Tab-separated table of C-alpha atoms and ligand atoms in Angstrom:
chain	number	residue	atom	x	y	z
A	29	UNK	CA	99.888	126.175	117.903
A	30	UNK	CA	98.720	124.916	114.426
A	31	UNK	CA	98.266	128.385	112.319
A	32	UNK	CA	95.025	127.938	110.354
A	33	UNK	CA	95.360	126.829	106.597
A	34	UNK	CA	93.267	128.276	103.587
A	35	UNK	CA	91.590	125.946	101.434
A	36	UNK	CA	94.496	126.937	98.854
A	37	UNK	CA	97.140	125.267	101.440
A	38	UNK	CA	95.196	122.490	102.643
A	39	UNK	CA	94.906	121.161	98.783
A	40	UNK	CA	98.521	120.945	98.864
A	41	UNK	CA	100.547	117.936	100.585
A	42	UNK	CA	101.846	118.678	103.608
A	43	UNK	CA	105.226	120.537	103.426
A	44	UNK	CA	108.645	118.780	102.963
A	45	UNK	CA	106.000	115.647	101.405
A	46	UNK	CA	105.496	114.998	97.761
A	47	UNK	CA	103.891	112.894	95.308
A	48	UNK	CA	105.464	110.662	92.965
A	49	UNK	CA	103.981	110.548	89.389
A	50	UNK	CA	105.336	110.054	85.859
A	51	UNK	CA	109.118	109.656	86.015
A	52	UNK	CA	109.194	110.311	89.529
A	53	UNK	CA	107.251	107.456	90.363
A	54	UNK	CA	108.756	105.040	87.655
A	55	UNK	CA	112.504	105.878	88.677
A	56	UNK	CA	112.098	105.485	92.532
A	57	UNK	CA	110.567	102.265	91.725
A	58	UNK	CA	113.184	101.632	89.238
A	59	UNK	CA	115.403	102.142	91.992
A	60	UNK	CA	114.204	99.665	94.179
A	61	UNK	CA	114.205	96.734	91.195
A	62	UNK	CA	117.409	97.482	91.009
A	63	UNK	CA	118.975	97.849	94.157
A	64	UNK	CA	116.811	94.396	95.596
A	65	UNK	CA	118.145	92.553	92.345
A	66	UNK	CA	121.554	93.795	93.938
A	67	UNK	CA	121.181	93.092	97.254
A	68	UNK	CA	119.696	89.379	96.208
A	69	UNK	CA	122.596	88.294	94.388
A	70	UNK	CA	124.550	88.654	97.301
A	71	UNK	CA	122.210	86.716	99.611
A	72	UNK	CA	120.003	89.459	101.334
A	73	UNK	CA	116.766	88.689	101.853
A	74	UNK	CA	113.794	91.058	101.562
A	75	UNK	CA	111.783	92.207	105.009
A	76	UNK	CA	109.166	94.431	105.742
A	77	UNK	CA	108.077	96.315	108.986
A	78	UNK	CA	105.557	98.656	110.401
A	79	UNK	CA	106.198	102.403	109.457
A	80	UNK	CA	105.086	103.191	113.323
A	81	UNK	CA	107.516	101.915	116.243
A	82	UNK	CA	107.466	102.126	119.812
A	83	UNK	CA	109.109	105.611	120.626
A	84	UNK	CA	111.736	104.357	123.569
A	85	UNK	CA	112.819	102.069	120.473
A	86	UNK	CA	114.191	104.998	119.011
A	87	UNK	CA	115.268	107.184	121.453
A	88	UNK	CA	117.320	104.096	123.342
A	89	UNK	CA	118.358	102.887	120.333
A	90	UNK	CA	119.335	105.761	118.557
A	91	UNK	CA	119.547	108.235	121.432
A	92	UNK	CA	118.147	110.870	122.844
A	93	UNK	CA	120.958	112.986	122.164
A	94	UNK	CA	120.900	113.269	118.617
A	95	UNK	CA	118.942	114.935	116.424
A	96	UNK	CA	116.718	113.028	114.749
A	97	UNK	CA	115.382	111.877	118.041
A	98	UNK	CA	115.231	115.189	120.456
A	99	UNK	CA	113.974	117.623	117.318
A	100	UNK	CA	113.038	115.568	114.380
A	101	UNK	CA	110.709	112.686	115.109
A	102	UNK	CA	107.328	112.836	114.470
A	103	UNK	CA	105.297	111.198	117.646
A	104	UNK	CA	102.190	110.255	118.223
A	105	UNK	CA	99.720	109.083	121.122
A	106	UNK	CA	97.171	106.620	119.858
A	107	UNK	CA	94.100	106.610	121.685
A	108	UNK	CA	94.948	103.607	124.057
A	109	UNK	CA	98.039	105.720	125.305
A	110	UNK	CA	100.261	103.958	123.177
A	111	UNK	CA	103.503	106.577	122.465
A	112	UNK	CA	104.754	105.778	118.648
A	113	UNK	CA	106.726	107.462	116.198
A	114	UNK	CA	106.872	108.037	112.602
A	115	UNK	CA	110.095	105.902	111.951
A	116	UNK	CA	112.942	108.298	111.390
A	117	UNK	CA	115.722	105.503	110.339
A	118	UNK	CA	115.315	101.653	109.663
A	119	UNK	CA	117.946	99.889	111.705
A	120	UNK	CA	116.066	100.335	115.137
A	121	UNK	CA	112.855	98.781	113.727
A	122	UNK	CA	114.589	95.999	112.063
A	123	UNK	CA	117.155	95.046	115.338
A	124	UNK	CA	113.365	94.760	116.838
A	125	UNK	CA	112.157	92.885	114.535
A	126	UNK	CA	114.825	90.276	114.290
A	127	UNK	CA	114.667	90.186	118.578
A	128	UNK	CA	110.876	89.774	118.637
A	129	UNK	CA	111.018	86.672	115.599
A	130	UNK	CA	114.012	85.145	117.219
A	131	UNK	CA	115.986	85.225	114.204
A	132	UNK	CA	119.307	85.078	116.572
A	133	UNK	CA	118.437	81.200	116.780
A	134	UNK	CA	118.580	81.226	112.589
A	135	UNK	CA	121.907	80.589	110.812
A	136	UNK	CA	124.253	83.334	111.765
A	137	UNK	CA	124.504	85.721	110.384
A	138	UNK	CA	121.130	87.035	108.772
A	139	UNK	CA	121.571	89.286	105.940
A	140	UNK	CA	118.001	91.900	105.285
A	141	UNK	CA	117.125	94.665	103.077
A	142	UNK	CA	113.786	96.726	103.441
A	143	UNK	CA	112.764	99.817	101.747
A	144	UNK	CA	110.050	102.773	101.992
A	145	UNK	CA	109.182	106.168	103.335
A	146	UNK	CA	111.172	107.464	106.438
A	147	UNK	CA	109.794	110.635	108.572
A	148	UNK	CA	112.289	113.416	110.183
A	149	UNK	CA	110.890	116.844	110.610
A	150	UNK	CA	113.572	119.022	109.178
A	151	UNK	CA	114.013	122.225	107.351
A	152	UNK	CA	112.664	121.092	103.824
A	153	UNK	CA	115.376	122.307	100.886
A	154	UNK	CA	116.764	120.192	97.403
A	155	UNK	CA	117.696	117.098	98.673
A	156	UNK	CA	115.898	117.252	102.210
A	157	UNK	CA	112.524	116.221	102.495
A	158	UNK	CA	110.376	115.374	106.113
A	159	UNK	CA	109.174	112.219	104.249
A	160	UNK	CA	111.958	110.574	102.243
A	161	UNK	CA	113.061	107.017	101.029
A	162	UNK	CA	115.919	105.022	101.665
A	163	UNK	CA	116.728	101.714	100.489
A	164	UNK	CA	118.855	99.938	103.479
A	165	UNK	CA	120.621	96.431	104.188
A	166	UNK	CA	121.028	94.881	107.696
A	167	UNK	CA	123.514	92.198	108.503
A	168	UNK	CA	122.691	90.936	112.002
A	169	UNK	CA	124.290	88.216	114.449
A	170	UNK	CA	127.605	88.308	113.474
A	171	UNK	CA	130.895	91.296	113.696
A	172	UNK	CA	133.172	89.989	111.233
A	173	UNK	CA	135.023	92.605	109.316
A	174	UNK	CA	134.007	90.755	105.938
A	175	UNK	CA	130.280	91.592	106.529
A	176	UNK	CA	131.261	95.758	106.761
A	177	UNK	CA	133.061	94.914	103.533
A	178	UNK	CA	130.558	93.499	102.036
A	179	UNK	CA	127.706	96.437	103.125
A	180	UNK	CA	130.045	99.213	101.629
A	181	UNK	CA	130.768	97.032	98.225
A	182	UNK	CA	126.937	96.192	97.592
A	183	UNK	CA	126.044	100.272	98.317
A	184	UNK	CA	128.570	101.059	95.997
A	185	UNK	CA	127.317	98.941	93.685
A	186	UNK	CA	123.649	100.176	94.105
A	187	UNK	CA	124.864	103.587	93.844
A	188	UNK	CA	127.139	103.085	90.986
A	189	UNK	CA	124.249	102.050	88.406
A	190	UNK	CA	123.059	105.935	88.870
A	191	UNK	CA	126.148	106.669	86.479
A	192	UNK	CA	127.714	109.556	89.219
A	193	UNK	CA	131.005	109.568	90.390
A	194	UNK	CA	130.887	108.116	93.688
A	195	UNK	CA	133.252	107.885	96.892
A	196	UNK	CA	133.143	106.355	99.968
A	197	UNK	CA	134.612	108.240	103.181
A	198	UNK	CA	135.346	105.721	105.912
A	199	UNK	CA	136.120	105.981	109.499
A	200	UNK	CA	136.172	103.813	112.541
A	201	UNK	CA	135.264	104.878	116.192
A	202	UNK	CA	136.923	101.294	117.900
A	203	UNK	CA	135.184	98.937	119.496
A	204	UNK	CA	132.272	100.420	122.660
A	205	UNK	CA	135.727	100.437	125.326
A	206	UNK	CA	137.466	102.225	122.727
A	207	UNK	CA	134.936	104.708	121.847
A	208	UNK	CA	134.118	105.698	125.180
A	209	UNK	CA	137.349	106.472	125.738
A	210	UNK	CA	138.037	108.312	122.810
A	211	UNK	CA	134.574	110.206	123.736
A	212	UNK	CA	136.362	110.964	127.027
A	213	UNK	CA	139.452	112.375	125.603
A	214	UNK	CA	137.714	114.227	123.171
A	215	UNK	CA	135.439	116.089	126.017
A	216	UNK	CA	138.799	117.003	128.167
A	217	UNK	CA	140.393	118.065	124.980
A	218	UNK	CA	137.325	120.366	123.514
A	219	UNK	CA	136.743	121.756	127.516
A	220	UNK	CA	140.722	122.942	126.883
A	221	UNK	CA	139.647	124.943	123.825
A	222	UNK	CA	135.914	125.664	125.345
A	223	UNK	CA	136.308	129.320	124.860
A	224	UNK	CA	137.721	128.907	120.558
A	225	UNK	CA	134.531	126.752	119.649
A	226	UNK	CA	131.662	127.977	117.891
A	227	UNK	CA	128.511	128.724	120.406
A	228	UNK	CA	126.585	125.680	119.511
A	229	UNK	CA	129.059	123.283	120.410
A	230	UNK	CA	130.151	124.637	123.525
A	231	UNK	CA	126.810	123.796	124.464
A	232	UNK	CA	128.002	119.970	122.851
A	233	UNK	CA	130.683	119.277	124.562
A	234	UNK	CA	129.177	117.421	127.372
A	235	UNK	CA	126.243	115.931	125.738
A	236	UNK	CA	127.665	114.660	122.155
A	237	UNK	CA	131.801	115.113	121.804
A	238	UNK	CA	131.832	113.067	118.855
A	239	UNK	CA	128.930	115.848	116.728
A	240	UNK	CA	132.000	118.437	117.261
A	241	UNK	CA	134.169	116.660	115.186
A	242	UNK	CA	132.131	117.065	112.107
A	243	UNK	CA	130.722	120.876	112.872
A	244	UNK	CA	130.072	123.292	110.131
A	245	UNK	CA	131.419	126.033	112.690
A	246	UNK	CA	134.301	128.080	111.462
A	247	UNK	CA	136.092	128.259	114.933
A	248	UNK	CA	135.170	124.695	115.582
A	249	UNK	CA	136.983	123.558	112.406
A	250	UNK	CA	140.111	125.526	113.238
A	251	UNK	CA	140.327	123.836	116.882
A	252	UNK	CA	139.476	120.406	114.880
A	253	UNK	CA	142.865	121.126	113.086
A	254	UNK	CA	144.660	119.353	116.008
A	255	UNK	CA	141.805	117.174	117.885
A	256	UNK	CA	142.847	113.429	118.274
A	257	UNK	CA	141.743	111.315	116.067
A	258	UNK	CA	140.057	107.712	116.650
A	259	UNK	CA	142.040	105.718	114.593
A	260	UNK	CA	144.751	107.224	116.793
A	261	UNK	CA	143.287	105.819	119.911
A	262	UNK	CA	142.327	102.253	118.816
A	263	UNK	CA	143.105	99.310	121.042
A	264	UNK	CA	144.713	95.726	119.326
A	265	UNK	CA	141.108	94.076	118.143
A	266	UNK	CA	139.795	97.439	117.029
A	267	UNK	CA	143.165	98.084	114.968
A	268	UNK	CA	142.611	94.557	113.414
A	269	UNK	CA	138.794	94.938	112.526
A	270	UNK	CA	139.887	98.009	110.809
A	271	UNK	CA	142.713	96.726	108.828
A	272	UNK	CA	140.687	93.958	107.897
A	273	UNK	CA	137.766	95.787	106.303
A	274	UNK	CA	140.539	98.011	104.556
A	275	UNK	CA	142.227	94.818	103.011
A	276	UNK	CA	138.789	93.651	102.037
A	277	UNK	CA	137.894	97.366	100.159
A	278	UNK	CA	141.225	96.826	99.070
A	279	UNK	CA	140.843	93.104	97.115
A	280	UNK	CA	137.098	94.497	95.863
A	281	UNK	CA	138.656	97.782	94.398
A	282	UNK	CA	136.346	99.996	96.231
A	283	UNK	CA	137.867	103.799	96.359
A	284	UNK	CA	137.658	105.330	99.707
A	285	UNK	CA	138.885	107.678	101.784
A	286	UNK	CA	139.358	107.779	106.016
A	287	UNK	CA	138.262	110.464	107.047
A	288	UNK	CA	138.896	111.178	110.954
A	289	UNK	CA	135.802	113.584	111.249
A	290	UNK	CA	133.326	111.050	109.736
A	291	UNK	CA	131.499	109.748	112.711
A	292	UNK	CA	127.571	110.147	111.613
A	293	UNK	CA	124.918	111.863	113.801
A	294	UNK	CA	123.843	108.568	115.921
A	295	UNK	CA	124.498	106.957	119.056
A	296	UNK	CA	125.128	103.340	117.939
A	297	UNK	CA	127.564	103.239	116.130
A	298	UNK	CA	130.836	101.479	116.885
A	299	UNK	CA	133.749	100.466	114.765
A	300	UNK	CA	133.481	100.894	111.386
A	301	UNK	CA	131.348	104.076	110.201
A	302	UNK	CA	131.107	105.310	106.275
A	303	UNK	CA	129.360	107.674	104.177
A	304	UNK	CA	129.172	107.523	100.511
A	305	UNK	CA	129.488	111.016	98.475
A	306	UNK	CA	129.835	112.093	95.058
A	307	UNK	CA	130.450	115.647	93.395
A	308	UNK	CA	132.246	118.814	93.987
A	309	UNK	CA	130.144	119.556	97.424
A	310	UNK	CA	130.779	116.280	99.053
A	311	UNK	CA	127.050	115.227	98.838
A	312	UNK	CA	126.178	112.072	100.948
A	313	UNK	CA	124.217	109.758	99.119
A	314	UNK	CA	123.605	107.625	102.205
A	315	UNK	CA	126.035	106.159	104.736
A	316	UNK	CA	125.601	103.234	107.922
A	317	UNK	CA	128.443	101.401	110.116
A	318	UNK	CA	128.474	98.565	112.320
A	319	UNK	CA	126.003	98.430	115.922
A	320	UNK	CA	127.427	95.613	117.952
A	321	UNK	CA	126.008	97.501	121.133
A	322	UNK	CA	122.257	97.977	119.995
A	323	UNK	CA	120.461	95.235	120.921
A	324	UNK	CA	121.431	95.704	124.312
A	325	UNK	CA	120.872	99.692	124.422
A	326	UNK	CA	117.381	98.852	123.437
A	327	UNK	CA	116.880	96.775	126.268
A	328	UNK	CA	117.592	93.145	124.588
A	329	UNK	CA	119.425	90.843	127.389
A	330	UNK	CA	122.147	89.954	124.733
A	331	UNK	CA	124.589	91.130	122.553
A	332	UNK	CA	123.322	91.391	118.755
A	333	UNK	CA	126.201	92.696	116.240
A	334	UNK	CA	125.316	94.349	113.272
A	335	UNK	CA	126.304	95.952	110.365
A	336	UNK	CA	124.084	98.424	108.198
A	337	UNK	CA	123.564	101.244	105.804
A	338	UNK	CA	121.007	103.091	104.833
A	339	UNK	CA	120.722	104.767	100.784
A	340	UNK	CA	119.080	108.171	100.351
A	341	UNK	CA	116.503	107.795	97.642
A	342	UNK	CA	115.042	111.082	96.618
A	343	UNK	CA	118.846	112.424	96.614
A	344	UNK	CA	120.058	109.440	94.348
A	345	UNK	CA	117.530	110.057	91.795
A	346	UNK	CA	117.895	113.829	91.596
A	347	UNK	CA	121.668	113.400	90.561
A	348	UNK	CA	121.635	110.298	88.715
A	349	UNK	CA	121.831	110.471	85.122
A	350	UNK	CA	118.635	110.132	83.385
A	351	UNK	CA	117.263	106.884	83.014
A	352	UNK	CA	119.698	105.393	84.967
A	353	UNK	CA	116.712	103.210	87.371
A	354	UNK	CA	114.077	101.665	84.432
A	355	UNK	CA	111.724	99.894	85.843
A	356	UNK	CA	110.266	96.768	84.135
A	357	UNK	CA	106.740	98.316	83.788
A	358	UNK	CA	108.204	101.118	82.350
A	359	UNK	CA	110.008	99.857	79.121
A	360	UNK	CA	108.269	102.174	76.638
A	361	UNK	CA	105.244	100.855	74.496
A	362	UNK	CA	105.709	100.469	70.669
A	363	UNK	CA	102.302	99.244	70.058
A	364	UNK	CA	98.551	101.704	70.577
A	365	UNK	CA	95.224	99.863	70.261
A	366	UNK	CA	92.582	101.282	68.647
A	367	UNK	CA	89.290	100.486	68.734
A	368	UNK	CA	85.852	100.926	66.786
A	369	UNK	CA	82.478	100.449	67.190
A	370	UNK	CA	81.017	98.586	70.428
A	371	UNK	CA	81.754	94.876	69.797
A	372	UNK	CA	85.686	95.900	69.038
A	373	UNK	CA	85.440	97.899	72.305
A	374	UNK	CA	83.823	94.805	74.301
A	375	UNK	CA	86.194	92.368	73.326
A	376	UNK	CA	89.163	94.985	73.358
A	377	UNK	CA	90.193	93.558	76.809
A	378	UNK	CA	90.795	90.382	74.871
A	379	UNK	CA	92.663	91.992	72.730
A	380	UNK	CA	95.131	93.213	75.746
A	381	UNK	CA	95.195	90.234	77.699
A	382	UNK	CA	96.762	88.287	74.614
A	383	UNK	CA	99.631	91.260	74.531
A	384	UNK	CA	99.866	91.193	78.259
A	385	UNK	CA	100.600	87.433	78.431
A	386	UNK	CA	103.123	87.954	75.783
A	387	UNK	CA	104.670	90.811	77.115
A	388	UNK	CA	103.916	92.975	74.894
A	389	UNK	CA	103.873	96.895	76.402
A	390	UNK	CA	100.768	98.496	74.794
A	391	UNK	CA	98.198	101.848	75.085
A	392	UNK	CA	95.116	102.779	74.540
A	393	UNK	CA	93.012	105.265	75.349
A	394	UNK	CA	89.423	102.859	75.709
A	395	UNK	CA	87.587	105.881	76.543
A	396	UNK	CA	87.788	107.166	72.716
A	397	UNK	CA	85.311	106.418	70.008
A	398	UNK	CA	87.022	108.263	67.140
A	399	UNK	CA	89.630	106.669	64.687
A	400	UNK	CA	91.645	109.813	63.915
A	401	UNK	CA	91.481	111.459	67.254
A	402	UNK	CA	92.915	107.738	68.453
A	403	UNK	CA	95.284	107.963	65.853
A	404	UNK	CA	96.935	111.348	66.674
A	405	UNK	CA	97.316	110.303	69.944
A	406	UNK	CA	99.046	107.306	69.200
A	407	UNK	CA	100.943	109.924	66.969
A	408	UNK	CA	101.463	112.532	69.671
A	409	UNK	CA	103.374	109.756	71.670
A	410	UNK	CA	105.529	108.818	69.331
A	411	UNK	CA	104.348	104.805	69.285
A	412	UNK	CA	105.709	102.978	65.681
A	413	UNK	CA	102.723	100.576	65.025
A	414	UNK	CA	98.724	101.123	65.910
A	415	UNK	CA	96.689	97.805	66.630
A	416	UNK	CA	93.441	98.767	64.627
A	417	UNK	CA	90.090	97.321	65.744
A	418	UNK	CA	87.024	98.003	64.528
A	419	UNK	CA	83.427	96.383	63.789
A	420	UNK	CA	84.321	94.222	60.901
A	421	UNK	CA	87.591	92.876	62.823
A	422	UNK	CA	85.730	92.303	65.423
A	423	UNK	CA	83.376	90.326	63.746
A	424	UNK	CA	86.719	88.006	61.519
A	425	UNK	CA	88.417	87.385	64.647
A	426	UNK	CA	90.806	89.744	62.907
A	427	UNK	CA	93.222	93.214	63.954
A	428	UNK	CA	94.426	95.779	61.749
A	429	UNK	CA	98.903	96.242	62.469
A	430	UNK	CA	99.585	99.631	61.399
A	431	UNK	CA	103.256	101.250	60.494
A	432	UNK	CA	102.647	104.501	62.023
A	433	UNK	CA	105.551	105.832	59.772
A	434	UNK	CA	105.261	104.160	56.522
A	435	UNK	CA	101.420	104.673	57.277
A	436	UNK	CA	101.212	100.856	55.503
A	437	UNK	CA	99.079	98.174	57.109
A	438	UNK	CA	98.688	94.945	57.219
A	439	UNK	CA	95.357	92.664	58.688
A	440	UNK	CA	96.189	89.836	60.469
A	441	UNK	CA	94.283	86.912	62.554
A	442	UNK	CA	94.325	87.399	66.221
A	443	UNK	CA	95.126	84.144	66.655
A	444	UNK	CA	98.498	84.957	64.742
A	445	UNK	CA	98.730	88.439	66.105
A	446	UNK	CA	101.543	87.856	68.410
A	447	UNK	CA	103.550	86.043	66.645
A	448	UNK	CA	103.276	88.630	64.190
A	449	UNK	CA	104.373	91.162	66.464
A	450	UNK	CA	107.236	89.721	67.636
A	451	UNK	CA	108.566	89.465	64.134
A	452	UNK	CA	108.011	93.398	63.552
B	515	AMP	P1	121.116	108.819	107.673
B	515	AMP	O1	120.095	107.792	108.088
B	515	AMP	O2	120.911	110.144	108.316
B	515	AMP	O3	122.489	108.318	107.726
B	515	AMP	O4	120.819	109.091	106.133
B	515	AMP	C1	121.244	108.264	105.093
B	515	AMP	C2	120.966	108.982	103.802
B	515	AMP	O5	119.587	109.247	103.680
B	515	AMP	C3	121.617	110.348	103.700
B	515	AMP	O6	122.919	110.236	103.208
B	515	AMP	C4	120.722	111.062	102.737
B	515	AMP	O7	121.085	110.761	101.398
B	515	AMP	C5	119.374	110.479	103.026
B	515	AMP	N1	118.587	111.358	103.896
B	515	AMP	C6	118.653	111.539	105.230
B	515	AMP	N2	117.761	112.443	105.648
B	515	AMP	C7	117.089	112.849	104.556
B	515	AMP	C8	116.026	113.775	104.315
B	515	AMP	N3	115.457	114.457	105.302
B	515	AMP	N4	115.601	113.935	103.040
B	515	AMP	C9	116.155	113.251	102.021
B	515	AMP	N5	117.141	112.371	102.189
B	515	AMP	C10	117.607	112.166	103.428
């Protein structure tokens, strides 16, 4: 039942959503320059797809078991009967998208990145939000241990520009044999302690082994203390995947850690499986691992392997150091045009255009008629030189530089003007 919403409420975005504006806005988009100039240099390419998917994407893909698919997914029934979802991660969207384009017949592998909002309806708090953004890369068609190497060392080197301390905790769950073997022996091994584990994941022990590993739940961790580990059950080729990504890390001075309880919240996964952290409380800052069995769980008549990770936006830029994601746009203006009198403000957009095509960051507040009110604003913000331009200038073909400081000033041709400029 929906509870009905006073007009106060429904004037404010829906909860666990928020809007960007100001710095928000400029350092999530700062973000993204940064982390696709990143991902370009080593040979990603950019893709895009739908924020709505096909709902049996997700819950074969990712699986019904977890929890972003049985309690966090937003659905929806469009009015043909079509069942969709808000997407709650990227990879299951993107393994469709490279199986409906045929990119398998493409040189092997293909390396993506995408970006934008993702949808999971959890308890809001810092750091949690229902919509959020993550910034992800996909390597698809191939399951050499250089491509996990080389997801983990381009995250790290996304995340690094934020100026934290950052670590990567690694794990790897074998190869699909090995990991359903390991699930196996971890079920007989928890139903031995059934009685010692916390309530919740008694309830787990059948449906998702692996989620015990990880639990929160005081009695849990103590019968964790002695639970096999993966790593411990690997066969030969899963040992030597491993190894391999570890000598890469290794060669690419990456710090990391195994950890033997990291094994992430989704169904895909096999092999290789990290999480990057930073700080005291072990944050995660995003995390991914390799998906050699996808394709097929999502109905696809052949094997795809994959590697991914997925970066957690809003949580970056709440713990990054300040200014740590400029964007372009965003490099401060040092210049305010002023205008006076109506021919100065009808040919004022000629005025910008000739700073715009030099790249030249300027404001203005167009919507003013008075000099000094224009000129305490340009004061207010703190911006070195004023453009002046008023009916006489107008009529000379001629602008008015102003030292905002020295409060000297010069008149100069605007046919010289930003030349001029680039000199100051
Ligand atoms: P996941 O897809 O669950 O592995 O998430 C990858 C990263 O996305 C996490 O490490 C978080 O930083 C971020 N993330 C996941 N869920 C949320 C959320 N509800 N709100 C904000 N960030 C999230």
């Amino acid at each position: 039942m929906t509870a009905q919403k006073t007009t106060k409420d429904l004037l404010q975005a829906p909860k666990g959503m928020r809007d960007f504006f100001h710095d928000s806005f400029y350092s999530k988009q700062g973000f993204f320059e940064k982390a696709e100039e990143i991902a370009r240099y080593y040979g990603f390419q950019g893709i895009e797809t739908p924020v709505l998917e096909h709902e049996a994407i997700l819950s074969k893909g990712v699986g019904d078991d977890t929890d972003i698919v049985s309690k966090e997914m937003y659905r929806i029934e469009t009015q043909g009967g079509d069942r969709l979802v808000l997407r709650p991660e990227g990879t299951a969207g993107i393994m469709r998208s490279y199986i409906e384009h045929g990119m398998g017949s493409w040189p092997q592998p293909v390396f993506l990145y995408y970006g934008g909002p993702f949808f999971r309806h959890e308890k809001p708090q810092k750091g949690r939000y229902r919509q959020f953004y993550q910034f992800g890369l996909e390597i698809l068609g191939s399951d050499k241990a250089v491509l996990d190497a080389i997801t983990i060392h381009v995250g790290y080197l996304i995340l690094k520009e934020s100026g934290l301390d950052i670590r990567v905790k690694l794990n790897t769950l074998g190869d699909l044999e090995v990991r359903q073997a390991y699930e196996a022996k971890l079920k007989a091994f928890y139903q031995e302690h059934q009685k010692e584990l916390g309530a919740l994941d008694q309830a787990r022990i059948d449906s998702n082994p692996l989620r015990i590993l990880d639990s929160k739940d005081e009695q849990s961790k103590k019968v964790n203390e002695d639970v096999p580990t993966s790593i411990g059950s690997l066969n030969e080729t899963s040992s030597e995947h491993f190894k391999k990504v570890l000598e890469y890390l290794d060669a690419a001075h990456i710090p990391y850690e195994i950890d033997h309880a990291l094994v992430r919240g989704l169904d895909y996964y096999v092999h290789t499986v990290f999480e990057y952290i930073c700080g005291e409380e072990s944050l995660a800052l995003g995390g991914g691992g390799r998906y050699d069995g996808l394709a097929q769980t999502m109905g696809h008549n052949k094997a795809v392997p994959g590697i991914g990770l997925g970066l957690g936006v809003d949580r970056i830029l709440e713990y990054a150091q300040p200014g740590a994601y400029t964007p372009k746009t965003q490099e401060s203006a040092q210049f305010f045009f002023i205008q006076l009198g109506f021919e100065a403000k009808a040919k004022s957009f000629e005025i910008i255009e000739i700073l715009r095509e030099h790249e030249i960051a300027v404001e203005h507040s167009l919507a003013k008629n008075n000099l000094a009110m224009q000129l305490s604003i340009a004061e207010e913000k703190n911006i070195p030189y004023a453009i002046i331009f008023g009916q006489k200038e107008a009529l000379d073909n001629m602008v008015i530089i102003r030292d905002m400081k020295k409060r000297s000033q010069t008149s100069i041709a605007i046919a010289d003007m930003a030349e001029y400029i680039k000199q100051l």
